[in-house]
Short mmCIF file of C-alpha atoms in Angstrom, two decimals:
data_model
loop_
_atom_site.label_atom_id
_atom_site.label_comp_id
_atom_site.label_asym_id
_atom_site.label_seq_id
_atom_site.Cartn_x
_atom_site.Cartn_y
_atom_site.Cartn_z
CA UNK S 195 -5.86 -22.16 9.96
CA UNK S 196 -7.25 -24.77 12.31
CA UNK S 197 -10.18 -23.82 14.63
CA UNK S 198 -8.95 -22.84 18.18
CA UNK S 199 -10.65 -22.14 21.40
CA UNK S 200 -9.76 -18.60 22.46
CA UNK S 201 -11.05 -15.78 24.64
CA UNK S 202 -10.59 -12.18 25.64
CA UNK S 203 -7.06 -11.32 26.44
CA UNK S 204 -5.41 -14.12 24.49
CA UNK S 205 -2.53 -13.05 22.15
CA UNK S 206 -2.95 -14.52 18.73
CA UNK S 207 -1.91 -14.52 15.12
CA UNK S 208 -4.66 -13.23 13.05
CA UNK S 209 -5.14 -13.56 9.23
CA UNK S 210 -7.06 -10.87 7.43
CA UNK S 211 -8.00 -11.51 3.67
CA UNK S 212 -4.96 -11.85 1.54
CA UNK S 213 -2.62 -10.28 4.25
CA UNK S 214 -0.10 -12.41 6.20
CA UNK S 215 -0.75 -13.52 9.76
CA UNK S 216 -0.14 -10.59 12.15
CA UNK S 217 0.17 -10.65 15.89
CA UNK S 218 -2.71 -9.27 17.91
CA UNK S 219 -4.77 -9.49 21.00
CA UNK S 220 -8.44 -10.53 21.38
CA UNK S 221 -10.30 -7.57 23.01
CA UNK S 222 -13.78 -6.58 23.77
CA UNK S 223 -15.51 -4.69 20.87
CA UNK S 224 -17.10 -1.22 21.71
CA UNK S 225 -20.55 -1.51 23.11
CA UNK S 226 -22.24 -0.07 19.99
CA UNK S 227 -20.48 -2.47 17.70
CA UNK S 228 -22.20 -5.69 16.95
CA UNK S 229 -20.47 -8.79 15.70
CA UNK S 230 -21.04 -9.63 11.95
CA UNK S 231 -23.36 -12.44 11.30
CA UNK S 232 -22.01 -15.73 10.14
CA UNK S 233 -19.20 -17.86 11.52
CA UNK S 234 -18.04 -17.36 15.01
CA UNK S 235 -15.33 -14.71 15.22
CA UNK S 236 -13.27 -12.57 17.70
CA UNK S 237 -12.42 -8.81 17.78
CA UNK S 238 -8.67 -8.41 17.45
CA UNK S 239 -6.39 -5.40 18.04
CA UNK S 240 -3.24 -5.80 15.92
CA UNK S 241 0.17 -4.88 17.50
CA UNK S 242 2.25 -2.20 15.99
CA UNK S 243 -0.87 -0.52 14.35
CA UNK S 244 -4.12 1.07 15.40
CA UNK S 245 -6.13 -1.47 13.38
CA UNK S 246 -8.86 -3.58 14.91
CA UNK S 247 -10.82 -6.29 13.03
CA UNK S 248 -13.47 -9.05 13.35
CA UNK S 249 -11.52 -12.30 12.45
CA UNK S 250 -13.02 -15.65 12.05
CA UNK S 251 -11.81 -18.20 14.57
CA UNK S 252 -10.45 -20.50 11.87
CA UNK S 253 -8.15 -17.49 10.86
CA UNK S 254 -6.63 -17.32 14.33
CA UNK S 255 -3.64 -19.15 16.00
CA UNK S 256 -2.33 -18.88 19.62
CA UNK S 257 0.54 -16.54 19.66
CA UNK S 258 3.18 -18.40 21.76
CA UNK S 259 2.50 -21.81 20.09
CA UNK S 260 3.10 -20.44 16.59
CA UNK S 261 5.55 -17.68 17.23
CA UNK S 262 8.66 -19.50 15.87
CA UNK S 263 6.73 -20.61 12.77
CA UNK S 264 5.43 -17.25 11.92
CA UNK S 265 8.76 -15.40 12.40
CA UNK S 266 10.28 -17.84 9.91
CA UNK S 267 7.79 -16.99 7.07
CA UNK S 268 7.55 -13.27 7.67
CA UNK S 269 10.69 -11.15 7.52
CA UNK S 270 9.44 -7.66 6.96
CA UNK S 271 10.55 -4.66 9.04
CA UNK S 272 7.13 -3.62 10.15
CA UNK S 273 6.25 -7.20 10.92
CA UNK S 274 9.43 -7.48 13.18
CA UNK S 275 8.29 -4.08 14.77
CA UNK S 276 4.90 -5.73 15.53
CA UNK S 277 6.52 -8.69 17.04
CA UNK S 278 8.76 -6.45 19.29
CA UNK S 279 5.54 -4.73 20.32
CA UNK S 280 4.03 -7.91 21.57
CA UNK S 281 7.26 -8.71 23.63
CA UNK S 282 7.29 -5.23 25.10
CA UNK S 283 3.60 -5.80 26.17
CA UNK S 284 4.45 -9.12 27.72
CA UNK S 285 7.32 -7.67 29.70
CA UNK S 286 5.16 -4.84 30.86
CA UNK S 287 2.33 -7.23 31.86
CA UNK S 288 4.80 -9.37 33.81
CA UNK S 289 6.13 -6.30 35.57
CA UNK S 290 2.56 -5.30 36.40
CA UNK S 291 1.82 -8.66 37.96
CA UNK S 292 4.93 -8.62 40.08
CA UNK S 293 4.21 -5.11 41.25
CA UNK S 294 0.60 -5.85 42.20
CA UNK S 295 1.56 -8.93 44.39
CA UNK S 296 0.38 -8.25 47.93
CA UNK S 297 -1.25 -4.93 47.02
CA UNK S 298 -4.89 -5.98 47.44
CA UNK S 299 -7.86 -5.88 44.98
CA UNK S 300 -7.90 -3.38 42.28
CA UNK S 301 -11.52 -3.66 41.23
CA UNK S 302 -12.24 -0.32 42.65
CA UNK S 303 -9.96 1.46 40.30
CA UNK S 304 -11.42 3.90 37.69
CA UNK S 305 -11.07 2.81 34.21
CA UNK S 306 -10.63 4.89 30.95
CA UNK S 307 -13.55 5.76 28.83
CA UNK S 308 -11.34 5.53 25.61
CA UNK S 309 -12.84 3.22 22.96
CA UNK S 310 -10.83 0.06 22.03
CA UNK S 311 -8.72 0.28 25.21
CA UNK S 312 -6.56 -2.78 25.23
CA UNK S 313 -4.74 -3.33 28.50
CA UNK S 314 -7.84 -3.38 30.86
CA UNK S 315 -10.29 -5.66 29.13
CA UNK S 316 -12.82 -7.84 30.94
CA UNK S 317 -12.36 -11.56 30.55
CA UNK S 318 -15.65 -12.35 28.86
CA UNK S 319 -16.59 -14.66 26.02
CA UNK S 320 -17.37 -12.86 22.90
CA UNK S 321 -20.22 -15.17 21.85
CA UNK S 322 -22.57 -13.37 24.35
CA UNK S 323 -22.41 -10.32 22.13
CA UNK S 324 -23.80 -12.05 19.07
CA UNK S 325 -26.91 -10.34 17.62
CA UNK S 326 -28.70 -12.57 15.05
CA UNK S 327 -30.55 -9.59 13.64
CA UNK S 328 -27.43 -7.50 12.97
CA UNK S 329 -26.42 -7.19 9.47
CA UNK S 330 -22.62 -7.85 8.50
CA UNK S 331 -20.32 -4.93 8.60
CA UNK S 332 -18.97 -6.05 5.20
CA UNK S 333 -20.54 -8.66 2.74
CA UNK S 334 -17.41 -10.60 2.01
CA UNK S 335 -17.48 -14.32 1.14
CA UNK S 336 -13.92 -14.85 2.44
CA UNK S 337 -13.95 -12.81 5.69
CA UNK S 338 -15.78 -10.22 7.68
CA UNK S 339 -13.88 -7.48 9.11
CA UNK S 340 -14.51 -3.92 10.53
CA UNK S 341 -11.69 -1.33 10.48
CA UNK S 342 -12.29 1.26 13.28
CA UNK S 343 -10.73 4.63 13.51
CA UNK S 344 -10.10 6.68 16.59
CA UNK S 345 -11.07 9.83 14.62
CA UNK S 346 -14.78 10.06 13.59
CA UNK S 347 -14.39 13.20 11.32
CA UNK S 348 -13.84 12.65 7.59
CA UNK S 349 -10.51 14.09 6.19
CA UNK S 350 -12.16 16.52 3.73
CA UNK S 351 -9.85 19.61 4.41
CA UNK S 352 -6.19 20.33 5.47
CA UNK S 353 -7.37 21.14 9.05
CA UNK S 354 -8.57 17.57 9.99
CA UNK S 355 -5.69 16.18 8.07
CA UNK S 356 -3.24 17.84 10.25
CA UNK S 357 -4.67 16.32 13.19
CA UNK S 358 -3.61 12.92 12.08
CA UNK S 359 -0.76 13.63 9.79
CA UNK S 360 2.51 15.48 9.85
CA UNK S 361 2.33 18.42 7.34
CA UNK S 362 5.57 19.71 5.92
CA UNK S 363 5.75 23.01 4.08
CA UNK S 364 8.91 23.48 1.98
CA UNK S 365 10.49 26.52 0.49
CA UNK S 366 9.51 25.28 -2.98
CA UNK S 367 5.89 25.58 -2.04
CA UNK S 368 5.39 21.74 -2.13
CA UNK S 369 3.69 20.11 0.70
CA UNK S 370 4.31 16.65 2.21
CA UNK S 371 1.61 14.68 3.98
CA UNK S 372 3.11 11.85 5.94
CA UNK S 373 0.80 9.34 7.40
CA UNK S 374 1.71 8.13 10.94
CA UNK S 375 1.39 4.40 10.02
CA UNK S 376 0.42 3.62 6.51
CA UNK S 377 1.06 -0.13 6.37
CA UNK S 378 -1.68 -2.26 5.00
CA UNK S 379 -2.66 -3.00 8.47
CA UNK S 380 -3.59 0.42 9.72
CA UNK S 381 -6.85 1.33 11.25
CA UNK S 382 -6.27 4.93 12.04
CA UNK S 383 -7.74 6.06 8.68
CA UNK S 384 -11.20 7.35 8.45
CA UNK S 385 -12.16 6.51 4.82
CA UNK S 386 -13.79 9.22 2.80
CA UNK S 387 -17.56 8.89 2.08
CA UNK S 388 -16.90 9.68 -1.63
CA UNK S 389 -17.25 6.79 -4.12
CA UNK S 390 -13.90 5.73 -5.39
CA UNK S 391 -13.30 4.32 -8.90
CA UNK S 392 -10.10 2.65 -9.96
CA UNK S 393 -8.95 1.82 -13.53
CA UNK S 394 -5.95 -0.49 -14.10
CA UNK S 395 -5.21 -3.60 -11.87
CA UNK S 396 -1.57 -4.22 -12.82
CA UNK S 397 1.46 -4.68 -10.50
CA UNK S 398 0.80 -1.33 -8.76
CA UNK S 399 -2.91 -0.88 -9.05
CA UNK S 400 -3.78 -4.37 -7.54
CA UNK S 401 -1.94 -3.55 -4.25
CA UNK S 402 -3.51 0.03 -4.21
CA UNK S 403 -7.02 -1.39 -4.58
CA UNK S 404 -6.54 -3.95 -1.89
CA UNK S 405 -5.50 -1.31 0.63
CA UNK S 406 -8.36 0.97 -0.35
CA UNK S 407 -10.78 -1.82 0.30
CA UNK S 408 -9.21 -2.94 3.42
CA UNK S 409 -9.40 0.73 4.85
CA UNK S 410 -13.04 0.77 4.22
CA UNK S 411 -13.49 2.68 0.94
CA UNK S 412 -16.23 2.03 -1.42
CA UNK S 413 -14.34 1.11 -4.65
CA UNK S 414 -15.57 0.33 -8.24
CA UNK S 415 -13.03 -1.27 -10.54
CA UNK S 416 -12.42 -1.79 -14.14
CA UNK S 417 -9.51 -3.47 -15.95
CA UNK S 418 -8.96 -4.19 -19.56
CA UNK S 419 -8.63 -7.79 -18.83
CA UNK S 420 -11.89 -8.34 -16.81
CA UNK S 421 -10.71 -11.54 -15.00
CA UNK S 422 -8.40 -9.44 -12.88
CA UNK S 423 -11.42 -7.78 -11.29
CA UNK S 424 -12.82 -11.06 -9.85
CA UNK S 425 -10.63 -11.22 -6.72
CA UNK S 426 -11.43 -7.63 -5.82
CA UNK S 427 -15.23 -8.10 -6.41
CA UNK S 428 -14.81 -11.03 -3.86
CA UNK S 429 -13.16 -8.62 -1.37
CA UNK S 430 -16.04 -6.11 -1.71
CA UNK S 431 -15.39 -4.08 -4.86
CA UNK S 432 -17.91 -3.22 -7.44
CA UNK S 433 -17.58 -3.83 -11.06
CA UNK S 434 -17.69 -1.13 -13.71
CA UNK S 435 -18.33 -2.27 -17.33
CA UNK S 436 -16.38 0.60 -18.90
CA UNK S 437 -14.13 3.46 -17.89
CA UNK S 438 -16.94 5.88 -18.68
CA UNK S 439 -19.37 4.06 -16.41
CA UNK S 440 -16.79 4.08 -13.62
CA UNK S 441 -16.29 7.83 -14.02
CA UNK S 442 -19.92 8.57 -14.06
CA UNK S 443 -20.71 6.32 -11.07
CA UNK S 444 -17.79 7.62 -8.90
CA UNK S 445 -16.89 10.93 -7.17
CA UNK S 446 -13.14 10.36 -7.62
CA UNK S 447 -11.70 7.98 -10.32
CA UNK S 448 -8.06 6.95 -10.23
CA UNK S 449 -6.18 5.34 -13.05
CA UNK S 450 -2.82 3.49 -13.15
CA UNK S 451 -1.68 2.17 -16.57
CA UNK S 452 1.40 1.44 -18.35
CA UNK S 453 2.40 4.37 -20.47
CA UNK S 454 1.35 7.61 -22.13
CA UNK S 455 -0.66 5.93 -24.96
CA UNK S 456 -2.56 3.77 -22.56
CA UNK S 457 -3.26 6.77 -20.32
CA UNK S 458 -4.68 8.74 -23.31
CA UNK S 459 -6.80 5.91 -24.58
CA UNK S 460 -8.41 5.42 -21.36
CA UNK S 461 -9.65 8.87 -21.26
CA UNK S 462 -10.19 9.76 -24.85
CA UNK S 463 -11.01 6.38 -26.32
CA UNK S 464 -14.32 4.68 -26.96
CA UNK S 465 -16.35 4.51 -23.69
CA UNK S 466 -13.50 6.47 -22.10
CA UNK S 467 -13.36 8.37 -18.93
CA UNK S 468 -14.16 11.66 -20.67
CA UNK S 469 -17.60 10.33 -21.45
CA UNK S 470 -18.37 9.84 -17.81
CA UNK S 471 -17.04 13.19 -16.58
CA UNK S 472 -19.47 15.74 -15.31
CA UNK S 473 -18.98 19.05 -13.40
CA UNK S 474 -17.39 18.31 -9.99
CA UNK S 475 -16.12 14.76 -11.01
CA UNK S 476 -12.55 14.16 -10.04
CA UNK S 477 -9.96 12.37 -12.11
CA UNK S 478 -6.61 11.21 -10.74
CA UNK S 479 -3.90 10.08 -13.06
CA UNK S 480 -1.48 7.88 -11.25
CA UNK S 481 0.46 6.44 -14.29
CA UNK S 482 4.07 7.49 -14.83
CA UNK S 483 3.75 9.51 -18.08
CA UNK S 484 5.31 12.62 -19.61
CA UNK S 485 4.29 16.21 -18.56
CA UNK S 486 2.76 16.81 -22.02
CA UNK S 487 0.33 13.95 -21.63
CA UNK S 488 -0.63 15.24 -18.24
CA UNK S 489 -1.25 18.81 -19.52
CA UNK S 490 -3.45 17.22 -22.24
CA UNK S 491 -5.49 15.14 -20.00
CA UNK S 492 -5.84 17.91 -17.51
CA UNK S 493 -7.22 20.22 -20.13
CA UNK S 494 -9.75 17.79 -21.45
CA UNK S 495 -11.03 16.75 -18.01
CA UNK S 496 -11.39 20.45 -16.82
CA UNK S 497 -13.02 21.38 -20.10
CA UNK S 498 -15.92 19.18 -19.12
CA UNK S 499 -16.14 20.76 -15.58
CA UNK S 500 -14.15 17.95 -14.09
CA UNK S 501 -11.31 18.34 -11.50
CA UNK S 502 -7.84 16.92 -12.30
CA UNK S 503 -4.89 15.76 -10.19
CA UNK S 504 -1.89 13.81 -11.22
CA UNK S 505 -0.44 11.42 -8.62
CA UNK S 506 2.25 8.99 -9.84
CA UNK S 507 3.70 6.58 -7.21
CA UNK S 508 7.30 5.94 -6.47
CA UNK S 509 7.65 2.23 -5.40
CA UNK S 510 7.33 -1.34 -6.35
CA UNK S 511 4.69 -4.15 -6.32
CA UNK S 512 5.82 -5.03 -2.78
CA UNK S 513 5.41 -1.63 -1.53
CA UNK S 514 2.16 -1.16 -3.19
CA UNK S 515 0.90 -4.37 -1.41
CA UNK S 516 2.30 -3.06 1.89
CA UNK S 517 0.72 0.32 1.49
CA UNK S 518 4.14 2.03 1.71
CA UNK S 519 4.26 3.85 -1.63
CA UNK S 520 5.38 7.59 -2.11
CA UNK S 521 2.75 9.67 -3.87
CA UNK S 522 3.69 12.61 -5.96
CA UNK S 523 0.71 14.87 -6.63
CA UNK S 524 0.15 18.09 -8.57
CA UNK S 525 -2.83 19.75 -10.04
CA UNK S 526 -6.01 20.66 -8.20
CA UNK S 527 -5.17 21.15 -4.42
CA UNK S 528 -8.69 20.53 -3.43
CA UNK S 529 -8.70 17.14 -5.15
CA UNK S 530 -5.50 16.33 -3.36
CA UNK S 531 -7.19 17.08 0.13
CA UNK S 532 -10.20 15.04 -0.92
CA UNK S 533 -7.91 12.14 -1.64
CA UNK S 534 -6.19 12.20 1.79
CA UNK S 535 -7.70 9.01 3.07
CA UNK S 536 -6.95 7.26 -0.15
CA UNK S 537 -3.36 8.38 -0.14
CA UNK S 538 -3.00 7.44 3.52
CA UNK S 539 -4.29 3.93 2.69
CA UNK S 540 -2.00 3.38 -0.16
CA UNK S 541 1.13 5.08 0.81
CA UNK S 542 3.45 6.25 3.64
CA UNK S 543 3.94 9.75 2.31
CA UNK S 544 2.44 12.13 -0.21
CA UNK S 545 3.87 15.29 -1.59
CA UNK S 546 1.89 18.17 -3.38
CA UNK S 547 4.07 19.72 -5.98
CA UNK S 548 1.95 22.60 -7.46
CA UNK S 549 0.71 22.80 -10.99
CA UNK S 550 -0.16 19.68 -13.11
CA UNK S 551 2.97 18.29 -14.86
CA UNK S 552 5.41 18.87 -11.86
CA UNK S 553 4.65 15.43 -10.47
CA UNK S 554 5.32 13.77 -13.84
CA UNK S 555 8.61 15.67 -14.09
CA UNK S 556 9.65 14.67 -10.64
CA UNK S 557 8.74 11.02 -10.93
CA UNK S 558 10.66 10.80 -14.33
CA UNK S 559 13.72 12.22 -12.57
CA UNK S 560 13.41 9.65 -9.75
CA UNK S 561 12.95 6.73 -12.07
CA UNK S 562 15.78 7.85 -14.25
CA UNK S 563 18.11 7.86 -11.16
CA UNK S 564 16.76 4.44 -10.09
CA UNK S 565 17.10 2.84 -13.43
CA UNK S 566 20.59 4.17 -14.02
CA UNK S 567 21.61 3.02 -10.53
CA UNK S 568 20.32 -0.55 -11.18
CA UNK S 569 22.18 -0.72 -14.40
CA UNK S 570 25.32 0.32 -12.57
CA UNK S 571 24.96 -2.27 -9.94
CA UNK S 572 24.42 -4.97 -12.63
CA UNK S 573 27.55 -3.69 -14.40
CA UNK S 574 29.35 -3.97 -11.08
CA UNK S 575 28.26 -7.52 -10.44
CA UNK S 576 29.16 -8.77 -13.81
CA UNK S 577 32.62 -7.05 -13.66
CA UNK S 578 33.23 -8.80 -10.41
CA UNK S 579 32.71 -12.08 -12.05
CA UNK S 580 34.65 -11.29 -15.06
CA UNK S 581 37.72 -10.36 -12.84
CA UNK S 582 37.32 -13.46 -10.73
CA UNK S 583 35.85 -11.72 -7.74
CA UNK S 584 33.04 -13.25 -5.68
CA UNK S 585 29.64 -11.69 -6.44
CA UNK S 586 28.35 -12.52 -3.07
CA UNK S 587 31.35 -10.75 -1.32
CA UNK S 588 30.85 -7.80 -3.59
CA UNK S 589 27.32 -7.55 -2.36
CA UNK S 590 28.31 -8.13 1.34
CA UNK S 591 30.80 -5.29 1.09
CA UNK S 592 28.34 -3.01 -0.71
CA UNK S 593 25.66 -3.70 1.91
CA UNK S 594 28.10 -2.69 4.73
CA UNK S 595 28.98 0.71 3.11
CA UNK S 596 27.36 4.09 2.39
CA UNK S 597 25.17 2.56 -0.51
CA UNK S 598 23.58 -0.11 1.75
CA UNK S 599 19.82 -0.20 1.18
CA UNK S 600 17.00 -2.70 1.03
CA UNK S 601 16.70 -1.89 -2.63
CA UNK S 602 20.40 -2.80 -3.28
CA UNK S 603 20.21 -6.03 -1.11
CA UNK S 604 16.99 -7.28 -2.65
CA UNK S 605 17.85 -6.63 -6.20
CA UNK S 606 21.37 -8.22 -5.87
CA UNK S 607 20.07 -11.22 -4.05
CA UNK S 608 17.47 -11.69 -6.79
CA UNK S 609 20.15 -11.52 -9.48
CA UNK S 610 22.42 -14.14 -7.60
CA UNK S 611 19.40 -16.42 -7.29
CA UNK S 612 18.30 -15.91 -10.91
CA UNK S 613 14.94 -14.58 -9.66
CA UNK S 614 13.62 -12.04 -11.97
CA UNK S 615 10.01 -12.11 -11.03
CA UNK S 616 8.74 -8.64 -11.74
CA UNK S 617 8.44 -6.16 -8.86
CA UNK S 618 8.73 -3.27 -11.31
CA UNK S 619 8.68 -4.20 -15.04
CA UNK S 620 11.90 -3.71 -17.03
CA UNK S 621 9.98 -2.39 -19.82
CA UNK S 622 8.49 0.30 -17.77
CA UNK S 623 11.84 1.54 -16.33
CA UNK S 624 13.12 1.77 -19.83
CA UNK S 625 10.07 3.72 -20.92
CA UNK S 626 10.66 6.04 -17.96
CA UNK S 627 14.40 6.51 -18.95
CA UNK S 628 13.31 7.33 -22.56
CA UNK S 629 10.73 10.01 -21.31
CA UNK S 630 13.39 11.45 -18.90
CA UNK S 631 15.97 11.70 -21.70
CA UNK S 632 13.37 13.48 -23.89
CA UNK S 633 12.45 15.79 -21.14
CA UNK S 634 16.15 16.69 -20.69
CA UNK S 635 16.41 17.40 -24.44
CA UNK S 636 13.49 19.83 -24.23
CA UNK S 637 15.17 21.67 -21.23
CA UNK S 638 18.50 21.62 -23.05
CA UNK S 639 20.00 19.67 -20.26
CA UNK S 640 22.43 16.78 -20.83
CA UNK S 641 21.51 13.29 -19.58
CA UNK S 642 24.43 11.08 -20.71
CA UNK S 643 24.27 8.70 -17.81
CA UNK S 644 20.54 8.02 -18.52
CA UNK S 645 21.18 7.68 -22.16
CA UNK S 646 23.87 5.04 -21.42
CA UNK S 647 21.66 3.15 -19.05
CA UNK S 648 18.77 3.42 -21.52
CA UNK S 649 20.96 1.60 -24.20
CA UNK S 650 21.67 -1.31 -21.83
CA UNK S 651 17.87 -1.71 -20.97
CA UNK S 652 17.11 -1.69 -24.73
CA UNK S 653 19.49 -4.58 -25.03
CA UNK S 654 17.85 -6.33 -22.27
CA UNK S 655 14.51 -5.91 -23.92
CA UNK S 656 15.90 -7.23 -27.15
CA UNK S 657 16.68 -10.48 -25.02
CA UNK S 658 13.11 -10.88 -24.11
CA UNK S 659 13.51 -9.44 -20.57
CA UNK S 660 10.66 -6.79 -20.90
CA UNK S 661 8.24 -8.64 -18.60
CA UNK S 662 10.80 -9.40 -16.03
CA UNK S 663 11.96 -7.30 -13.08
CA UNK S 664 14.28 -4.32 -13.74
CA UNK S 665 17.08 -6.33 -12.18
CA UNK S 666 16.99 -8.54 -15.31
CA UNK S 667 19.09 -5.67 -16.94
CA UNK S 668 21.93 -7.90 -15.43
CA UNK S 669 21.23 -10.32 -18.39
CA UNK S 670 22.25 -7.60 -20.92
CA UNK S 671 25.81 -7.84 -19.64
CA UNK S 672 26.14 -11.71 -19.67
CA UNK S 673 24.77 -12.39 -23.32
#
């Protein structure tokens, strides 16, 4: 972005790290907050969120001059809500001006002591606040930012969690913790002071780690392919040489890998997590695996005095990037509570489902339904084509009915465009179907729909679609 001359009160588009430009307003920082050293920057409050950040001037654009351009390139629902918030703000500001005409000077009015108040900022250049001796808030070669929370107490128990979140107790004994605003741009989170480790930087893990860093968590990363760590090191993460080293260095270590074998190897293999586990250390398994694998990992971690939680996630790469995953947790309840700020950063909702293994069961059922549904949609599209019907019209009708959803619209559009870039790997949904069918066998419960869908995905894999998106199951019907 080009350098612009801006001042307090200006509406802007601000770009933070790898995230898209977001509408905001330049405001005065709190008196006790110093500007990061380095290039000139402004303190911005983002609309539609509670997030505030130091943004370099070259990462800012005037709001009105670039509004049309930004709306064209950003189509997300939360983005549109943020733009609507700006328009509401402008309407209120205009009404305020009209109401104040002829009513005299308002300088004597008492102002609020609330930190980060936006509507009544002084019109003062931010450069006067620069303190050359102040250390940067965050040492980042790409950008400096500081995410502020309106709550100063760490979320280490259910009591403070309930002050910021909606807690839902269900008859089943499960608990749902729903963050008020869990997008990637969300400053209402007070990051835990615990050291966080993260193993596995694939489609899901990468977005999760980005959001943990953005929300101010201290994160150490490891990935089997070390090059994937580089971007996160640039954004402030630390590098662990082995899973064992990460587990020994960190208070809570998360992992998110592809399948049960990878999950076991990560813990039990050479230089694995188990070697770094000491009494009190926490291990959180986020991979979608079978309940038996969870039981085994829970037993070996707790045998060393560690604390175990499973927390697989429902969603996709895009939802991971947006911080809008749904987290299903089970195991040690105290670990779940210790992870509250992490779960708020990465997801919109988290559920606690009781004993270890329950989250794996629930996740496999959810993915079984999703995989079967995607195969049925692909079947419908190809049948429409085979009978001379317009596939686009089929989609238009579908999206006007009871089955209308973002999932259906996006997957069908991708199919019609021939775009199978992975948002969730086809090979992983087939793995989940296989594990769900096996779970049904163990419970002596029939799963004929899942079994049929599984065969279609197996055919798609045979057609070299494993590393494409789940929507590539469509190709199993046309070859």
